[in-house]
PDB file of C-alpha atoms in Angstrom:
ATOM      1  CA  UNK A 903      23.078  21.556   9.297  1.00 41.00           C
ATOM      2  CA  UNK A 904      20.335  21.925  11.869  1.00 39.00           C
ATOM      3  CA  UNK A 905      17.919  24.636  12.888  1.00 39.00           C
ATOM      4  CA  UNK A 906      16.878  27.766  10.990  1.00 42.00           C
ATOM      5  CA  UNK A 907      18.953  29.067   8.137  1.00 43.00           C
ATOM      6  CA  UNK A 908      19.477  32.704   7.318  1.00 45.00           C
ATOM      7  CA  UNK A 909      19.479  33.865   3.706  1.00 45.00           C
ATOM      8  CA  UNK A 910      23.070  34.363   2.527  1.00 47.00           C
ATOM      9  CA  UNK A 911      25.369  33.227  -0.233  1.00 47.00           C
ATOM     10  CA  UNK A 912      27.344  30.727   1.781  1.00 57.00           C
ATOM     11  CA  UNK A 913      24.102  29.091   3.004  1.00 74.00           C
ATOM     12  CA  UNK A 914      22.866  28.812  -0.579  1.00 78.00           C
ATOM     13  CA  UNK A 915      26.105  27.130  -1.681  1.00 81.00           C
ATOM     14  CA  UNK A 916      25.932  24.730   1.241  1.00 83.00           C
ATOM     15  CA  UNK A 917      22.320  23.789   0.598  1.00 88.00           C
ATOM     16  CA  UNK A 918      22.901  23.209  -3.122  1.00 86.00           C
ATOM     17  CA  UNK A 919      25.942  21.016  -2.440  1.00 87.00           C
ATOM     18  CA  UNK A 920      23.979  19.152   0.196  1.00 87.00           C
ATOM     19  CA  UNK A 921      21.095  18.509  -2.219  1.00 89.00           C
ATOM     20  CA  UNK A 922      23.495  17.155  -4.835  1.00 89.00           C
ATOM     21  CA  UNK A 923      25.180  14.860  -2.317  1.00 91.00           C
ATOM     22  CA  UNK A 924      21.843  13.347  -1.395  1.00 91.00           C
ATOM     23  CA  UNK A 925      20.149  13.604  -4.808  1.00 89.00           C
ATOM     24  CA  UNK A 926      18.566  10.123  -4.528  1.00 88.00           C
ATOM     25  CA  UNK A 927      16.404  11.507  -1.702  1.00 89.00           C
ATOM     26  CA  UNK A 928      15.987  15.036  -3.114  1.00 89.00           C
ATOM     27  CA  UNK A 929      13.038  14.125  -5.320  1.00 83.00           C
ATOM     28  CA  UNK A 930       9.846  15.531  -3.803  1.00 80.00           C
ATOM     29  CA  UNK A 931       9.519  17.771  -0.794  1.00 79.00           C
ATOM     30  CA  UNK A 932       7.644  15.104   1.126  1.00 80.00           C
ATOM     31  CA  UNK A 933      10.230  12.347   0.429  1.00 84.00           C
ATOM     32  CA  UNK A 934      13.070  14.704   1.332  1.00 91.00           C
ATOM     33  CA  UNK A 935      11.443  15.637   4.631  1.00 87.00           C
ATOM     34  CA  UNK A 936      11.002  11.941   5.510  1.00 89.00           C
ATOM     35  CA  UNK A 937      14.692  11.377   4.914  1.00 90.00           C
ATOM     36  CA  UNK A 938      15.892  14.644   6.450  1.00 88.00           C
ATOM     37  CA  UNK A 939      13.906  14.286   9.683  1.00 86.00           C
ATOM     38  CA  UNK A 940      15.820  11.129  10.547  1.00 85.00           C
ATOM     39  CA  UNK A 941      19.169  12.957  10.524  1.00 84.00           C
ATOM     40  CA  UNK A 942      18.284  16.505  11.460  1.00 85.00           C
ATOM     41  CA  UNK A 943      19.051  17.737   7.929  1.00 87.00           C
ATOM     42  CA  UNK A 944      17.618  20.974   6.460  1.00 89.00           C
ATOM     43  CA  UNK A 945      13.907  20.579   5.672  1.00 87.00           C
ATOM     44  CA  UNK A 946      12.093  21.363   2.464  1.00 85.00           C
ATOM     45  CA  UNK A 947      10.722  24.511   4.140  1.00 83.00           C
ATOM     46  CA  UNK A 948      14.297  25.758   4.597  1.00 86.00           C
ATOM     47  CA  UNK A 949      15.041  25.188   0.932  1.00 85.00           C
ATOM     48  CA  UNK A 950      11.841  26.923  -0.163  1.00 78.00           C
ATOM     49  CA  UNK A 951      12.617  29.872   2.194  1.00 77.00           C
ATOM     50  CA  UNK A 952      16.122  30.153   0.767  1.00 79.00           C
ATOM     51  CA  UNK A 953      15.331  29.727  -2.943  1.00 76.00           C
ATOM     52  CA  UNK A 954      11.688  30.722  -3.258  1.00 73.00           C
ATOM     53  CA  UNK A 955      10.377  27.313  -4.380  1.00 72.00           C
ATOM     54  CA  UNK A 956      11.236  23.638  -4.288  1.00 76.00           C
ATOM     55  CA  UNK A 957      11.719  23.483  -8.052  1.00 75.00           C
ATOM     56  CA  UNK A 958      13.983  26.486  -7.982  1.00 75.00           C
ATOM     57  CA  UNK A 959      16.234  24.701  -5.478  1.00 83.00           C
ATOM     58  CA  UNK A 960      16.259  21.619  -7.676  1.00 82.00           C
ATOM     59  CA  UNK A 961      17.019  23.659 -10.780  1.00 78.00           C
ATOM     60  CA  UNK A 962      20.026  25.359  -9.114  1.00 79.00           C
ATOM     61  CA  UNK A 963      21.281  21.926  -8.002  1.00 82.00           C
ATOM     62  CA  UNK A 964      20.882  20.676 -11.611  1.00 81.00           C
ATOM     63  CA  UNK A 965      18.411  17.986 -10.486  1.00 79.00           C
ATOM     64  CA  UNK A 966      15.265  16.915 -12.364  1.00 71.00           C
ATOM     65  CA  UNK A 967      12.315  19.178 -11.598  1.00 63.00           C
ATOM     66  CA  UNK A 968       9.266  17.878  -9.718  1.00 54.00           C
ATOM     67  CA  UNK A 969       6.436  16.885 -12.005  1.00 54.00           C
ATOM     68  CA  UNK A 970       2.985  18.424 -12.137  1.00 51.00           C
ATOM     69  CA  UNK A 971       1.735  15.981  -9.484  1.00 55.00           C
ATOM     70  CA  UNK A 972       4.000  17.571  -6.869  1.00 53.00           C
ATOM     71  CA  UNK A 973       2.676  21.002  -7.846  1.00 51.00           C
ATOM     72  CA  UNK A 974      -0.922  19.788  -7.556  1.00 58.00           C
ATOM     73  CA  UNK A 975      -0.267  18.224  -4.170  1.00 60.00           C
ATOM     74  CA  UNK A 976       1.065  21.495  -2.819  1.00 64.00           C
ATOM     75  CA  UNK A 977      -1.622  23.596  -4.458  1.00 74.00           C
ATOM     76  CA  UNK A 978      -4.045  22.612  -1.710  1.00 81.00           C
ATOM     77  CA  UNK A 979      -3.705  22.744   2.059  1.00 86.00           C
ATOM     78  CA  UNK A 980      -5.395  20.403   4.528  1.00 87.00           C
ATOM     79  CA  UNK A 981      -8.235  22.824   5.290  1.00 90.00           C
ATOM     80  CA  UNK A 982      -9.000  23.172   1.580  1.00 89.00           C
ATOM     81  CA  UNK A 983      -9.227  19.416   1.180  1.00 91.00           C
ATOM     82  CA  UNK A 984     -11.453  18.912   4.204  1.00 92.00           C
ATOM     83  CA  UNK A 985     -13.846  21.499   2.819  1.00 92.00           C
ATOM     84  CA  UNK A 986     -13.847  19.678  -0.558  1.00 91.00           C
ATOM     85  CA  UNK A 987     -14.721  16.398   1.260  1.00 92.00           C
ATOM     86  CA  UNK A 988     -17.679  18.031   2.979  1.00 91.00           C
ATOM     87  CA  UNK A 989     -18.893  19.769  -0.198  1.00 89.00           C
ATOM     88  CA  UNK A 990     -18.660  16.693  -2.459  1.00 89.00           C
ATOM     89  CA  UNK A 991     -19.218  13.955   0.133  1.00 87.00           C
ATOM     90  CA  UNK A 992     -21.795  12.068  -1.965  1.00 83.00           C
ATOM     91  CA  UNK A 993     -19.077  11.352  -4.548  1.00 85.00           C
ATOM     92  CA  UNK A 994     -16.645   9.674  -2.121  1.00 85.00           C
ATOM     93  CA  UNK A 995     -17.946   6.177  -2.819  1.00 79.00           C
ATOM     94  CA  UNK A 996     -14.569   4.581  -3.453  1.00 78.00           C
ATOM     95  CA  UNK A 997     -11.079   5.842  -4.324  1.00 80.00           C
ATOM     96  CA  UNK A 998     -11.576   4.834  -7.950  1.00 80.00           C
ATOM     97  CA  UNK A 999     -15.008   6.536  -8.207  1.00 82.00           C
ATOM     98  CA  UNK A1000     -13.727   9.705  -6.581  1.00 88.00           C
ATOM     99  CA  UNK A1001     -10.754   9.925  -8.954  1.00 85.00           C
ATOM    100  CA  UNK A1002     -13.042   9.572 -11.951  1.00 86.00           C
ATOM    101  CA  UNK A1003     -15.299  12.327 -10.661  1.00 86.00           C
ATOM    102  CA  UNK A1004     -12.326  14.521  -9.683  1.00 85.00           C
ATOM    103  CA  UNK A1005     -10.749  14.171 -13.115  1.00 82.00           C
ATOM    104  CA  UNK A1006     -13.991  15.166 -14.843  1.00 81.00           C
ATOM    105  CA  UNK A1007     -14.553  18.170 -12.561  1.00 79.00           C
ATOM    106  CA  UNK A1008     -11.059  19.576 -12.010  1.00 80.00           C
ATOM    107  CA  UNK A1009     -10.837  18.470  -8.387  1.00 84.00           C
ATOM    108  CA  UNK A1010      -7.850  16.945  -6.517  1.00 86.00           C
ATOM    109  CA  UNK A1011      -7.373  13.162  -6.890  1.00 85.00           C
ATOM    110  CA  UNK A1012      -7.232  10.909  -3.840  1.00 84.00           C
ATOM    111  CA  UNK A1013      -3.419  10.946  -3.896  1.00 79.00           C
ATOM    112  CA  UNK A1014      -3.525  14.662  -3.045  1.00 82.00           C
ATOM    113  CA  UNK A1015      -5.518  13.949   0.111  1.00 85.00           C
ATOM    114  CA  UNK A1016      -3.047  11.172   1.031  1.00 78.00           C
ATOM    115  CA  UNK A1017      -0.129  13.534   0.494  1.00 75.00           C
ATOM    116  CA  UNK A1018      -1.634  15.783   3.152  1.00 79.00           C
ATOM    117  CA  UNK A1019      -2.042  12.826   5.543  1.00 78.00           C
ATOM    118  CA  UNK A1020      -5.814  12.498   5.024  1.00 85.00           C
ATOM    119  CA  UNK A1021      -6.456   8.777   4.759  1.00 81.00           C
ATOM    120  CA  UNK A1022      -9.454   7.121   3.129  1.00 80.00           C
ATOM    121  CA  UNK A1023     -10.677   6.126   6.600  1.00 80.00           C
ATOM    122  CA  UNK A1024     -10.606   9.804   7.685  1.00 86.00           C
ATOM    123  CA  UNK A1025     -12.456  10.805   4.500  1.00 89.00           C
ATOM    124  CA  UNK A1026     -15.196   8.290   5.246  1.00 85.00           C
ATOM    125  CA  UNK A1027     -15.409   9.521   8.844  1.00 85.00           C
ATOM    126  CA  UNK A1028     -15.902  13.121   7.623  1.00 88.00           C
ATOM    127  CA  UNK A1029     -18.569  12.014   5.158  1.00 85.00           C
ATOM    128  CA  UNK A1030     -20.267   9.763   7.695  1.00 81.00           C
ATOM    129  CA  UNK A1031     -19.965   6.752   5.408  1.00 69.00           C
ATOM    130  CA  UNK A1032     -19.115   3.240   6.509  1.00 64.00           C
ATOM    131  CA  UNK A1033     -15.791   1.615   5.765  1.00 64.00           C
ATOM    132  CA  UNK A1034     -15.432   0.648   2.114  1.00 66.00           C
ATOM    133  CA  UNK A1035     -16.001  -3.038   1.422  1.00 73.00           C
ATOM    134  CA  UNK A1036     -13.839  -4.626  -1.267  1.00 79.00           C
ATOM    135  CA  UNK A1037     -15.382  -7.009  -3.782  1.00 81.00           C
ATOM    136  CA  UNK A1038     -13.834 -10.463  -4.319  1.00 81.00           C
ATOM    137  CA  UNK A1039     -12.463  -9.348  -7.705  1.00 82.00           C
ATOM    138  CA  UNK A1040     -10.934  -6.191  -6.243  1.00 83.00           C
ATOM    139  CA  UNK A1041      -9.179  -8.273  -3.577  1.00 85.00           C
ATOM    140  CA  UNK A1042      -7.824 -10.650  -6.221  1.00 81.00           C
ATOM    141  CA  UNK A1043      -6.632  -7.808  -8.442  1.00 83.00           C
ATOM    142  CA  UNK A1044      -4.807  -6.109  -5.553  1.00 85.00           C
ATOM    143  CA  UNK A1045      -3.272  -9.412  -4.510  1.00 82.00           C
ATOM    144  CA  UNK A1046      -2.111 -10.270  -8.023  1.00 76.00           C
ATOM    145  CA  UNK A1047      -0.481  -6.859  -8.348  1.00 79.00           C
ATOM    146  CA  UNK A1048       1.374  -7.254  -5.009  1.00 80.00           C
ATOM    147  CA  UNK A1049       1.819 -11.021  -4.859  1.00 74.00           C
ATOM    148  CA  UNK A1050       5.420 -10.896  -3.620  1.00 70.00           C
ATOM    149  CA  UNK A1051       4.194  -9.635  -0.233  1.00 79.00           C
ATOM    150  CA  UNK A1052       1.799 -12.513   0.361  1.00 78.00           C
ATOM    151  CA  UNK A1053       4.338 -14.865   1.978  1.00 70.00           C
ATOM    152  CA  UNK A1054       2.460 -14.638   5.284  1.00 77.00           C
ATOM    153  CA  UNK A1055      -0.112 -12.446   7.031  1.00 84.00           C
ATOM    154  CA  UNK A1056       2.371 -10.280   8.942  1.00 84.00           C
ATOM    155  CA  UNK A1057       4.374  -9.506   5.798  1.00 84.00           C
ATOM    156  CA  UNK A1058       1.214  -8.536   3.941  1.00 88.00           C
ATOM    157  CA  UNK A1059      -0.208  -6.419   6.800  1.00 87.00           C
ATOM    158  CA  UNK A1060       3.122  -4.514   7.243  1.00 87.00           C
ATOM    159  CA  UNK A1061       3.102  -3.724   3.526  1.00 86.00           C
ATOM    160  CA  UNK A1062      -0.667  -3.006   3.194  1.00 86.00           C
ATOM    161  CA  UNK A1063      -1.159  -0.632   6.169  1.00 81.00           C
ATOM    162  CA  UNK A1064       0.865   2.374   4.955  1.00 77.00           C
ATOM    163  CA  UNK A1065      -0.575   1.962   1.440  1.00 78.00           C
ATOM    164  CA  UNK A1066      -4.142   1.691   2.739  1.00 77.00           C
ATOM    165  CA  UNK A1067      -4.704  -1.667   1.102  1.00 84.00           C
ATOM    166  CA  UNK A1068      -7.060  -4.322   2.527  1.00 86.00           C
ATOM    167  CA  UNK A1069      -5.488  -6.183   5.437  1.00 86.00           C
ATOM    168  CA  UNK A1070      -5.178  -9.935   5.855  1.00 87.00           C
ATOM    169  CA  UNK A1071      -8.477 -10.100   7.757  1.00 83.00           C
ATOM    170  CA  UNK A1072     -10.308  -8.800   4.711  1.00 84.00           C
ATOM    171  CA  UNK A1073      -8.843 -11.643   2.618  1.00 86.00           C
ATOM    172  CA  UNK A1074      -9.542 -14.322   5.201  1.00 82.00           C
ATOM    173  CA  UNK A1075     -13.127 -13.092   5.591  1.00 80.00           C
ATOM    174  CA  UNK A1076     -13.596 -13.534   1.838  1.00 82.00           C
ATOM    175  CA  UNK A1077     -11.525 -16.675   1.145  1.00 79.00           C
ATOM    176  CA  UNK A1078     -11.699 -18.625   4.408  1.00 75.00           C
ATOM    177  CA  UNK A1079      -8.044 -18.832   5.415  1.00 75.00           C
ATOM    178  CA  UNK A1080      -4.637 -17.588   4.365  1.00 77.00           C
ATOM    179  CA  UNK A1081      -3.773 -20.783   2.524  1.00 72.00           C
ATOM    180  CA  UNK A1082      -6.811 -20.299   0.304  1.00 72.00           C
ATOM    181  CA  UNK A1083      -5.703 -16.774  -0.364  1.00 76.00           C
ATOM    182  CA  UNK A1084      -2.240 -17.916  -1.407  1.00 71.00           C
ATOM    183  CA  UNK A1085      -3.775 -20.685  -3.535  1.00 68.00           C
ATOM    184  CA  UNK A1086      -5.849 -18.161  -5.430  1.00 69.00           C
ATOM    185  CA  UNK A1087      -3.028 -15.698  -5.876  1.00 66.00           C
ATOM    186  CA  UNK A1088       0.234 -17.571  -5.840  1.00 60.00           C
ATOM    187  CA  UNK A1089      -1.189 -20.702  -7.502  1.00 66.00           C
ATOM    188  CA  UNK A1090       0.311 -23.366  -5.216  1.00 68.00           C
ATOM    189  CA  UNK A1091       1.746 -26.102  -7.455  1.00 73.00           C
ATOM    190  CA  UNK A1092       0.505 -29.675  -7.460  1.00 78.00           C
ATOM    191  CA  UNK A1093       3.903 -30.929  -6.327  1.00 81.00           C
ATOM    192  CA  UNK A1094       3.809 -28.496  -3.397  1.00 80.00           C
ATOM    193  CA  UNK A1095       0.457 -29.895  -2.289  1.00 84.00           C
ATOM    194  CA  UNK A1096       1.663 -33.468  -2.565  1.00 88.00           C
ATOM    195  CA  UNK A1097       4.828 -32.633  -0.623  1.00 88.00           C
ATOM    196  CA  UNK A1098       2.699 -31.141   2.182  1.00 88.00           C
ATOM    197  CA  UNK A1099       0.369 -34.136   2.129  1.00 89.00           C
ATOM    198  CA  UNK A1100       3.274 -36.569   2.518  1.00 90.00           C
ATOM    199  CA  UNK A1101       5.036 -34.526   5.147  1.00 90.00           C
ATOM    200  CA  UNK A1102       1.945 -34.404   7.382  1.00 90.00           C
ATOM    201  CA  UNK A1103       0.770 -37.927   6.527  1.00 90.00           C
ATOM    202  CA  UNK A1104      -2.534 -36.805   4.993  1.00 89.00           C
ATOM    203  CA  UNK A1105      -3.299 -40.412   4.033  1.00 87.00           C
ATOM    204  CA  UNK A1106      -4.092 -41.219   7.671  1.00 90.00           C
ATOM    205  CA  UNK A1107      -6.823 -38.576   7.870  1.00 91.00           C
ATOM    206  CA  UNK A1108     -10.462 -38.451   6.892  1.00 92.00           C
ATOM    207  CA  UNK A1109     -11.539 -35.275   5.173  1.00 89.00           C
ATOM    208  CA  UNK A1110     -13.117 -33.904   8.341  1.00 90.00           C
ATOM    209  CA  UNK A1111     -10.140 -34.772  10.539  1.00 91.00           C
ATOM    210  CA  UNK A1112      -7.703 -33.309   7.972  1.00 91.00           C
ATOM    211  CA  UNK A1113      -9.636 -30.041   7.871  1.00 86.00           C
ATOM    212  CA  UNK A1114      -9.475 -29.775  11.685  1.00 89.00           C
ATOM    213  CA  UNK A1115      -5.733 -30.481  11.600  1.00 89.00           C
ATOM    214  CA  UNK A1116      -5.127 -28.178   8.620  1.00 83.00           C
ATOM    215  CA  UNK A1117      -6.944 -25.289  10.275  1.00 78.00           C
ATOM    216  CA  UNK A1118      -4.857 -25.673  13.410  1.00 82.00           C
ATOM    217  CA  UNK A1119      -1.550 -25.847  11.495  1.00 80.00           C
ATOM    218  CA  UNK A1120      -2.392 -23.423   8.644  1.00 73.00           C
ATOM    219  CA  UNK A1121      -2.261 -26.083   5.955  1.00 80.00           C
ATOM    220  CA  UNK A1122      -4.272 -26.442   2.702  1.00 79.00           C
ATOM    221  CA  UNK A1123      -7.858 -27.621   3.372  1.00 79.00           C
ATOM    222  CA  UNK A1124      -9.333 -30.831   1.934  1.00 84.00           C
ATOM    223  CA  UNK A1125     -11.393 -28.816  -0.556  1.00 79.00           C
ATOM    224  CA  UNK A1126      -8.191 -27.517  -2.188  1.00 77.00           C
ATOM    225  CA  UNK A1127      -6.894 -31.041  -2.650  1.00 84.00           C
ATOM    226  CA  UNK A1128     -10.170 -32.335  -4.048  1.00 83.00           C
ATOM    227  CA  UNK A1129     -10.422 -29.352  -6.387  1.00 75.00           C
ATOM    228  CA  UNK A1130      -6.924 -30.111  -7.642  1.00 78.00           C
ATOM    229  CA  UNK A1131      -6.856 -33.930  -7.690  1.00 83.00           C
ATOM    230  CA  UNK A1132     -10.498 -34.941  -8.225  1.00 83.00           C
ATOM    231  CA  UNK A1133     -11.400 -36.840  -5.054  1.00 87.00           C
ATOM    232  CA  UNK A1134     -10.073 -37.536  -1.568  1.00 89.00           C
ATOM    233  CA  UNK A1135      -9.580 -41.239  -2.223  1.00 88.00           C
ATOM    234  CA  UNK A1136      -7.768 -40.595  -5.513  1.00 88.00           C
ATOM    235  CA  UNK A1137      -5.420 -38.221  -3.701  1.00 87.00           C
ATOM    236  CA  UNK A1138      -4.695 -40.766  -0.942  1.00 86.00           C
ATOM    237  CA  UNK A1139      -3.923 -43.396  -3.592  1.00 87.00           C
ATOM    238  CA  UNK A1140      -1.390 -41.017  -5.161  1.00 84.00           C
ATOM    239  CA  UNK A1141       0.522 -40.803  -1.864  1.00 82.00           C
ATOM    240  CA  UNK A1142       1.450 -44.491  -1.854  1.00 73.00           C
TER     241      UNK A1142
END
């Protein structure tokens, strides 16, 4: 059903049946709108107009009610949130610090701003602060929690961008190259390193020449091998 809906009994029945048929998407108003917009389905606004509230629509469809988070998200509008940013700008140091302050003072958590399409970057622009810089430990913690997306830089960047996580450049700036990042997070096995060394005939390289070659071909640097196997000469002896 497309377009505006008038309030009547047949429309109510249709909307309730429609919600039940697509119940896996009928969770929060935002998630429903993301799904509905792709197919021209009735929006959350049309459900709220018809039934008075999102939860009322879900209740009539015998679907689990939205939790308190959804209510909190919708409690504020974008203008309210921008005013809060301006009023409490000195407390927007990091997402974690803001959430601590917000919890203690009855203010909306960062997720509420994100729900209304106000990114952390926009918050910092409003407050006049520079872009937040992640510590080495914060980068490692984020990476360990999302390790399955670290196969390559493109995969990570595609995953990180909508979630406002640090991009691959942030990691390379801290750890030197993407192989070092994967080494720290995914713990490349000794046998994997040996296999790479044999495949690319590492035994024919000096440390300096290997690093030049490794950088060009996105391979583990000499320092990783020495760290793992003790010395460059010992590593080369293991290859024969």
